[in-house]
Coordinates of C-alpha atoms and ligand atoms in Angstrom, one line a residue:
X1 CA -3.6 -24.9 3.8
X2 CA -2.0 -27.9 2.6
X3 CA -1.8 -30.1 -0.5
X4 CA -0.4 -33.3 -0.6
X5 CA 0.4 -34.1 -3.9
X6 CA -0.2 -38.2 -4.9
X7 CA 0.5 -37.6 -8.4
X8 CA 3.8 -39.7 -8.5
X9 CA 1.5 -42.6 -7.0
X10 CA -2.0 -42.5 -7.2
X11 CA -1.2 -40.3 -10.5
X12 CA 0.7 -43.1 -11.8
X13 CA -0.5 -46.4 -10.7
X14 CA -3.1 -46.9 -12.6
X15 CA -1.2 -46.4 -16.0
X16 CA -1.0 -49.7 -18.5
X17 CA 2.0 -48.5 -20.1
X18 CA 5.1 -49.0 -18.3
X19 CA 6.8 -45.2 -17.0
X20 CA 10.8 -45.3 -16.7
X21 CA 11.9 -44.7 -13.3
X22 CA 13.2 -41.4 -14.7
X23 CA 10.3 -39.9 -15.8
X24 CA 9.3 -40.1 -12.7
X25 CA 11.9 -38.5 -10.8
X26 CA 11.7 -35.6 -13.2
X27 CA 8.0 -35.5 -12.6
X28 CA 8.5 -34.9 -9.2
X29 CA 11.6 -32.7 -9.1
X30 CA 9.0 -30.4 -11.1
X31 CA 6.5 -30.5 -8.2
X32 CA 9.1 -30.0 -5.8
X33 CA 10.1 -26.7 -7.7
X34 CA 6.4 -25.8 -8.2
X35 CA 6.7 -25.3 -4.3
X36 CA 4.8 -28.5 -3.7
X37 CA 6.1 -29.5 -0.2
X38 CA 4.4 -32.6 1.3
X39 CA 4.5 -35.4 -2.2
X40 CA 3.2 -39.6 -2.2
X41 CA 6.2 -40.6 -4.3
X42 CA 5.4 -44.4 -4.5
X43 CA 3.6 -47.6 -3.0
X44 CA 5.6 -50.1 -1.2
X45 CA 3.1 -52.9 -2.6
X46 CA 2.5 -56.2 -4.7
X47 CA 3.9 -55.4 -8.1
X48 CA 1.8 -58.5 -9.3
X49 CA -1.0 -56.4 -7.5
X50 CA 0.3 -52.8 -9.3
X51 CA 2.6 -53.1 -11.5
X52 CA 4.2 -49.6 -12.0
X53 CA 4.7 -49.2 -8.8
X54 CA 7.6 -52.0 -8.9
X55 CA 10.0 -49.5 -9.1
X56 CA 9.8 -47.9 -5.5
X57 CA 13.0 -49.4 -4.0
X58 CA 14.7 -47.6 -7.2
X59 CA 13.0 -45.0 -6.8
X60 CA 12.8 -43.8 -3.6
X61 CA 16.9 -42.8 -3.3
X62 CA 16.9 -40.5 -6.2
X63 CA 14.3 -38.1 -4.9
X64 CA 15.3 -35.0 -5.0
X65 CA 15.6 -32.8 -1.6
X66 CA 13.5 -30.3 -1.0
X67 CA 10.2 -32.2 0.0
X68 CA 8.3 -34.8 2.6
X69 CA 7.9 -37.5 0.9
X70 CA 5.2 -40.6 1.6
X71 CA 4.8 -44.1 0.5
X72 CA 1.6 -46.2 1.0
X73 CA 2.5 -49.5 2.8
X74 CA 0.2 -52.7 2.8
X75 CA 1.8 -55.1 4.9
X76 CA 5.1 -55.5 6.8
X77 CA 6.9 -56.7 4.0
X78 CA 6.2 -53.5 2.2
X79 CA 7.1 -51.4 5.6
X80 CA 10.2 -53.6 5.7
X81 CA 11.3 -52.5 2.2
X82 CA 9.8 -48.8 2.8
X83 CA 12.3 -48.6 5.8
X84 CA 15.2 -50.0 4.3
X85 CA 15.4 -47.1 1.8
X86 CA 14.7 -44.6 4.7
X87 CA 11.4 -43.8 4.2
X88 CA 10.0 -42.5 7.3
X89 CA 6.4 -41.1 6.6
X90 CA 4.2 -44.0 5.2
X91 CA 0.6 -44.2 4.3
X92 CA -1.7 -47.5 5.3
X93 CA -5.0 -48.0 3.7
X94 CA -8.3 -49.9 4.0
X95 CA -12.0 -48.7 3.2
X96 CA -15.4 -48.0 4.6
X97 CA -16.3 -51.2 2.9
X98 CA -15.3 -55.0 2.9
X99 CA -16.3 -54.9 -1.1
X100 CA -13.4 -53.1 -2.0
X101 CA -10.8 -54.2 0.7
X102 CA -10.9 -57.6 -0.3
X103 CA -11.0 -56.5 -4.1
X104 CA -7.9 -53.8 -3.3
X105 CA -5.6 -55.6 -0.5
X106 CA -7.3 -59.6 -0.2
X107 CA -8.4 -58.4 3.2
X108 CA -11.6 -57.5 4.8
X109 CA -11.8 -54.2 7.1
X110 CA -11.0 -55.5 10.2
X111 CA -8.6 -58.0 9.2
X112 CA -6.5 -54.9 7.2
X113 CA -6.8 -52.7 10.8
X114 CA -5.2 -55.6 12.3
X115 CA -2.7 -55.5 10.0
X116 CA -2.2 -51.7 10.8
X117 CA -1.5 -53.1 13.9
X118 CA 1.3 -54.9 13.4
X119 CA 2.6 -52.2 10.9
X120 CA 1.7 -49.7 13.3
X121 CA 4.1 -51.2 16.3
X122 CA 7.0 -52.0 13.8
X123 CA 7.0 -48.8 12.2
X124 CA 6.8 -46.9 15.5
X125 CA 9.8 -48.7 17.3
X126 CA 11.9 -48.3 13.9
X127 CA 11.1 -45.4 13.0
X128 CA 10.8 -42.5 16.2
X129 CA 9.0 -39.5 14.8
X130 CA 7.8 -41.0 11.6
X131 CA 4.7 -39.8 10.3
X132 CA 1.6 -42.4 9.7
X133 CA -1.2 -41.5 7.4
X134 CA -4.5 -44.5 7.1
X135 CA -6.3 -43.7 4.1
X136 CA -10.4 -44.5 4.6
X137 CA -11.8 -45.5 1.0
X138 CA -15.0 -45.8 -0.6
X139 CA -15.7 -43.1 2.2
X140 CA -19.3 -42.3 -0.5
X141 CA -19.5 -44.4 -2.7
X142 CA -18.2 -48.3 -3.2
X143 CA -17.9 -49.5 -6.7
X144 CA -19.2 -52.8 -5.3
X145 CA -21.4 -52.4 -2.3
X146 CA -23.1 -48.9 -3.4
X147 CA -23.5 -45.7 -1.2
X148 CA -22.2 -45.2 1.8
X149 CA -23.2 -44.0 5.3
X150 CA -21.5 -41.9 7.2
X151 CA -21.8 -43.9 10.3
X152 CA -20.2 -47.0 8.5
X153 CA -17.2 -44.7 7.7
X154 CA -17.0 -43.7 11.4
X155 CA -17.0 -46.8 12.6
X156 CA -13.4 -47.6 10.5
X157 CA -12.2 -44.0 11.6
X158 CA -12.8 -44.8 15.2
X159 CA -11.2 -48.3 15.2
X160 CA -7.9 -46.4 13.5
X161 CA -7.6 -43.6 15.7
X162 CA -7.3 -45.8 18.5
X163 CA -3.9 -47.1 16.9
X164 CA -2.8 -43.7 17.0
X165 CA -2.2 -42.8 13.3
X166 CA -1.7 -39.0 12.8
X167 CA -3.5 -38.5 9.8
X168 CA -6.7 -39.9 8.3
X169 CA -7.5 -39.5 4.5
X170 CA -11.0 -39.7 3.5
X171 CA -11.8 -41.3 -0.1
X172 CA -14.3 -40.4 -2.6
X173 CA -12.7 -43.3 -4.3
X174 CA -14.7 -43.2 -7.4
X175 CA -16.0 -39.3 -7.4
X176 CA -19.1 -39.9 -6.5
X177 CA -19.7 -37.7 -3.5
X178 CA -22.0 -34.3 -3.1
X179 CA -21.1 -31.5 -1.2
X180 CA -24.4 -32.5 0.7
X181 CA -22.6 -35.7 1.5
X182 CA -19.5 -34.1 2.1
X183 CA -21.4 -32.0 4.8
X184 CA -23.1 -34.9 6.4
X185 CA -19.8 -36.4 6.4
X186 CA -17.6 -34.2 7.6
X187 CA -19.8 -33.3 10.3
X188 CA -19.9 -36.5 12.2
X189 CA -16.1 -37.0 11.4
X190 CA -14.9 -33.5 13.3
X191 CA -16.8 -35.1 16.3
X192 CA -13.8 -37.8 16.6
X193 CA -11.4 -36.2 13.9
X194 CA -9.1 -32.7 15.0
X195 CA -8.8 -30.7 11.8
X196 CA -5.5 -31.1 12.0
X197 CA -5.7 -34.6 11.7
X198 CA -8.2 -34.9 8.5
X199 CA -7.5 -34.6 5.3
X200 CA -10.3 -35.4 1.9
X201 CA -8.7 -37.2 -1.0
X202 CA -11.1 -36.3 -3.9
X203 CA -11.4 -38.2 -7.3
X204 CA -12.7 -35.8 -10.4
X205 CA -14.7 -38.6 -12.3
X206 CA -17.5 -36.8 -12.6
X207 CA -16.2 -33.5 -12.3
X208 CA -18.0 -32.8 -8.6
X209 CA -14.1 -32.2 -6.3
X210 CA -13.8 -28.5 -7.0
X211 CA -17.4 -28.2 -5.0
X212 CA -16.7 -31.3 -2.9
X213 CA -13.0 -29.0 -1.5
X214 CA -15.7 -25.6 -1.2
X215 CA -18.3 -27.5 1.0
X216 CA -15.1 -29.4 3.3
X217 CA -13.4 -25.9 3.7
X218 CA -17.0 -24.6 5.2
X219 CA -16.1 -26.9 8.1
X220 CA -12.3 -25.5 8.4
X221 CA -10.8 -28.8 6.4
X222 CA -7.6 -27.3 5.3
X223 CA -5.4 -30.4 4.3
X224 CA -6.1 -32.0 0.9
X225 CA -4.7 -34.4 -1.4
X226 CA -4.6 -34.0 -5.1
X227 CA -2.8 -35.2 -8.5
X228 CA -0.8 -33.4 -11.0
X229 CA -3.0 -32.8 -14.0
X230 CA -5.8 -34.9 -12.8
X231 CA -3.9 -38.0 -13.7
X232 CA -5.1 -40.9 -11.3
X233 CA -7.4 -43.9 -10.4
X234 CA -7.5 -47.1 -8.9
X235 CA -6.9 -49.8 -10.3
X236 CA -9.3 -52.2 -8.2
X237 CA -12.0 -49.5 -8.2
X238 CA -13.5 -49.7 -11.9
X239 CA -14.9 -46.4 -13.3
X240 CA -12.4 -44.4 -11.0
X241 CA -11.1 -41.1 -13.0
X242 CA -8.5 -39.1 -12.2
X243 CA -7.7 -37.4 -8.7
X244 CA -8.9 -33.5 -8.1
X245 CA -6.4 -32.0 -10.4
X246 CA -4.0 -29.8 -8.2
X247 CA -3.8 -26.9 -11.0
X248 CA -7.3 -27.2 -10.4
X249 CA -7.1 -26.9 -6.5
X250 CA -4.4 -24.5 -6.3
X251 CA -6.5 -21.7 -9.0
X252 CA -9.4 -22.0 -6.8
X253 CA -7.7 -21.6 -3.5
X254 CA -5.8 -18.7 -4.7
X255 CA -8.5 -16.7 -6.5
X256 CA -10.4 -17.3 -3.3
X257 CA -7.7 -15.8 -1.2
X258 CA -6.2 -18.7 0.4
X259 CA -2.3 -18.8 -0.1
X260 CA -0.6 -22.2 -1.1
X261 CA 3.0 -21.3 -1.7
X262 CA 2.8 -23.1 -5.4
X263 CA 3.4 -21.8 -8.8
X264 CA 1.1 -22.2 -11.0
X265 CA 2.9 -22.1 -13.7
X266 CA 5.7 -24.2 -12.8
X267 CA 3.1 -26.8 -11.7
X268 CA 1.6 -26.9 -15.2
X269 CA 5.2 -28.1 -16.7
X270 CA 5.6 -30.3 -14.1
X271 CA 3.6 -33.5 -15.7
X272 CA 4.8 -32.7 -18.7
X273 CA 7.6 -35.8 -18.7
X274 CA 4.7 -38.3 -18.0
X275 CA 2.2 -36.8 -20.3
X276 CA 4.9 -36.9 -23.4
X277 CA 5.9 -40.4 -22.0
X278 CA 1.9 -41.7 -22.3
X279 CA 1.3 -39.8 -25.3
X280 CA -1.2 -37.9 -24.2
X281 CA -2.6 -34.0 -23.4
X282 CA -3.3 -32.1 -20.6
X283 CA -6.5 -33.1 -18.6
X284 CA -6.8 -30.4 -16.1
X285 CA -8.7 -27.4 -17.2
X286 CA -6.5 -25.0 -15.4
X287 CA -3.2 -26.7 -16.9
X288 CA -4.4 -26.7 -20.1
X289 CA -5.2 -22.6 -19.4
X290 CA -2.2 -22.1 -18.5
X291 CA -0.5 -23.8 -21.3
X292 CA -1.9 -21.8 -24.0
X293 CA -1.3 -18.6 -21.9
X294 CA 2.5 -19.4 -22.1
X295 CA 1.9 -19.6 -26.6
X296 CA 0.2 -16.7 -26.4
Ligands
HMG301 P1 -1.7 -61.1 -1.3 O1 -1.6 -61.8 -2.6 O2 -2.9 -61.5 -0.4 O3 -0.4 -61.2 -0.4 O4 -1.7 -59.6 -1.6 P2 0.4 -62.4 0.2 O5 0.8 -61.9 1.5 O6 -0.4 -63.7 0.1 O7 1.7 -62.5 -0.8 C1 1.6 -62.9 -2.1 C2 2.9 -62.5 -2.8 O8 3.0 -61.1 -2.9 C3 4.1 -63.1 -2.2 O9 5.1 -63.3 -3.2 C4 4.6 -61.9 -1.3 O10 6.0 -62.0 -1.1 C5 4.3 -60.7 -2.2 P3 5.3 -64.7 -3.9 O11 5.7 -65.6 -2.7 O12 4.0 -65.1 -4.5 O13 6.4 -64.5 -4.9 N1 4.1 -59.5 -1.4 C6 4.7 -58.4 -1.7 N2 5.7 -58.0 -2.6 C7 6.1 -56.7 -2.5 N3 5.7 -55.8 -1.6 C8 4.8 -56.1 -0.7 C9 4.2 -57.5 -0.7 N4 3.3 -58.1 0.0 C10 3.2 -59.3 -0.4 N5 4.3 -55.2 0.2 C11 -1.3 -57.3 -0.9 C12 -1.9 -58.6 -0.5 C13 -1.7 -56.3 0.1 C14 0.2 -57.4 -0.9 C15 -1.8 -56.9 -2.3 O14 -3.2 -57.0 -2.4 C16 -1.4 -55.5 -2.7 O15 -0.2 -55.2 -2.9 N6 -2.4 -54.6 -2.9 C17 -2.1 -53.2 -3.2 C18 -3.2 -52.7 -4.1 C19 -3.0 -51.2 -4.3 O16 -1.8 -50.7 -4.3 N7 -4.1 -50.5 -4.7 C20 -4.0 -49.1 -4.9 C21 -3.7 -48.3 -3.7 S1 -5.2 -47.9 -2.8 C22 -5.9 -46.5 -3.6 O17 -5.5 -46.2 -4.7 C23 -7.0 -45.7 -2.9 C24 -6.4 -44.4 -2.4 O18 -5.9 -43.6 -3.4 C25 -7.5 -43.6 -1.6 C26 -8.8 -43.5 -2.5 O19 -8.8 -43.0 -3.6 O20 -9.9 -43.8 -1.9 C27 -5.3 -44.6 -1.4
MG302 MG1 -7.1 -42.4 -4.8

């Protein structure tokens, strides 16, 4: 089983209020010493586009060891800064619709796999034995073009998999997604898709991830992402809520008898720094257990 933890990005991007580059090391160097071991630290992107991640050049030298650590990448000038700092795992991204691409990255589907493309080859011959990730949103639901089908979503997945990426994330960008949806999907997917290869990046928005993770692990899914405290969202996908919270995720893999290496505990102090810095409490249900189990 695996978590990858976006917090420090998809956590964080979304946030109006500006978050020192600090608080965000000492966010992560808590989710490093929760036992978290694969983390997104940052977005190599626009930061008239996201402006909170404008840090990642800072950023990226003063995390701590310990971890992998991931960056998303839109474009070759973002892979160009990515590698100047040494990042060598980097995560692309497009959708299932051209709705939200062109809303997210100015770019319809096709025209961001071709993009891949060109990220793909650079990052390949600069970076031997790097790790690529392409993130598949709006796998469900698009917040502009409606429900989904699976089929549509394959036909993205199939196009990337030909470039050869090692991972594919799938997206319930907003948290919209049943686990009757999540069957259907993941179903056609493991036709194309090794298990090994697929991971499900759930959003909480309307509180459906927890079931969404139970109906993907029916299938053998066993890599998925998730945020510190349930912080997250998108900022071009209106109405997104946070990301499955990974206090949430670990709980219910545990009691269930699946292993994750992560403290509990340690991971419910770990978002503290950013929660003090936005003035706000905890969101996840299992954090905020654990929090008043440490009072008591
Ligand atoms: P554009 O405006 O079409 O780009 O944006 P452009 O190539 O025309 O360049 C415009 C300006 O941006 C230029 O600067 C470029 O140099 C600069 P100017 O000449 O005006 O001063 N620029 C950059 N600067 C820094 N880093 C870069 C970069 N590229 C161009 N990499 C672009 C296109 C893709 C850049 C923009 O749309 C962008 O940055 N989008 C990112 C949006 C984003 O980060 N969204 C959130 C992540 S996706 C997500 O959250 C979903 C996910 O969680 C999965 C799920 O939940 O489903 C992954
Ligand atoms: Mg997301």
């Amino acid at each position: 089983m695996t978590i990858l933890e976006v917090g420090p990005r998809d956590g964080l991007q979304n946030e109006p209020i500006p978050i020192p580059t600090e608080v965000k090391v000492e966010f992560i160097r808590g989710l490093v010493e929760s036992g978290l071991r694969e983390i997104e630290a940052t977005s190599f992107v626009s930061p008239k586009w996201v402006p909170q991640m404008g840090d990642a050049s800072d950023l990226w030298p003063q995390l701590p060891s310990g971890a992998q650590f991931s960056a998303l990448v839109p474009n070759l000038k973002g892979l160009e800064s990515a590698l100047q700092v040494g990042c060598d795992r980097i995560a692309l991204f497009t959708a299932a619709s051209d709705a939200f691409t062109l809303k997210n990255i100015n770019k319809t589907v096709l025209e961001s796999i071709e993009v891949f493309r060109e990220v793909m080859a650079a990052f390949r011959a600069q970076a031997p034995g790097g790790f690529v990730r392409a993130y598949v949103s709006t796998a469900f639901e698009c917040p502009y073009a409606g429900r989904i089908d699976p089929e549509q979503v394959m036909v993205v997945v199939e196009r990337i998999l030909e470039l050869g990426v090692d991972e594919i994330s799938i997206g319930d960008t907003i948290g919209a997604a049943s686990t009757n949806e999540v069957h259907a999907l993941t179903k056609v997917l493991l036709e194309e898709v090794s298990l090994d290869q697929l991971a499900y990046h759930f959003h909480d928005t309307r509180g459906g991830a927890i079931a969404n993770v139970a109906a993907a692990l029916e299938h053998g899914v066993h890599r998925f992402d998730a945020s510190a405290a349930g912080l997250g969202g998108c900022p071009y996908a209106p109405g997104a809520g946070g990301n499955l919270a990974t206090e949430d995720l670990v709980y219910f893999l545990e009691r269930n008898g699946v292993a994750t290496g992560i403290d509990l505990a340690k991971l419910a102090q770990a978002s503290r720094p950013v929660l003090q810095h936005l003035g706000r409490g905890p969101i996840s249900k299992v954090q905020i257990w654990e929090l008043a189990r440490e009072k008591r």
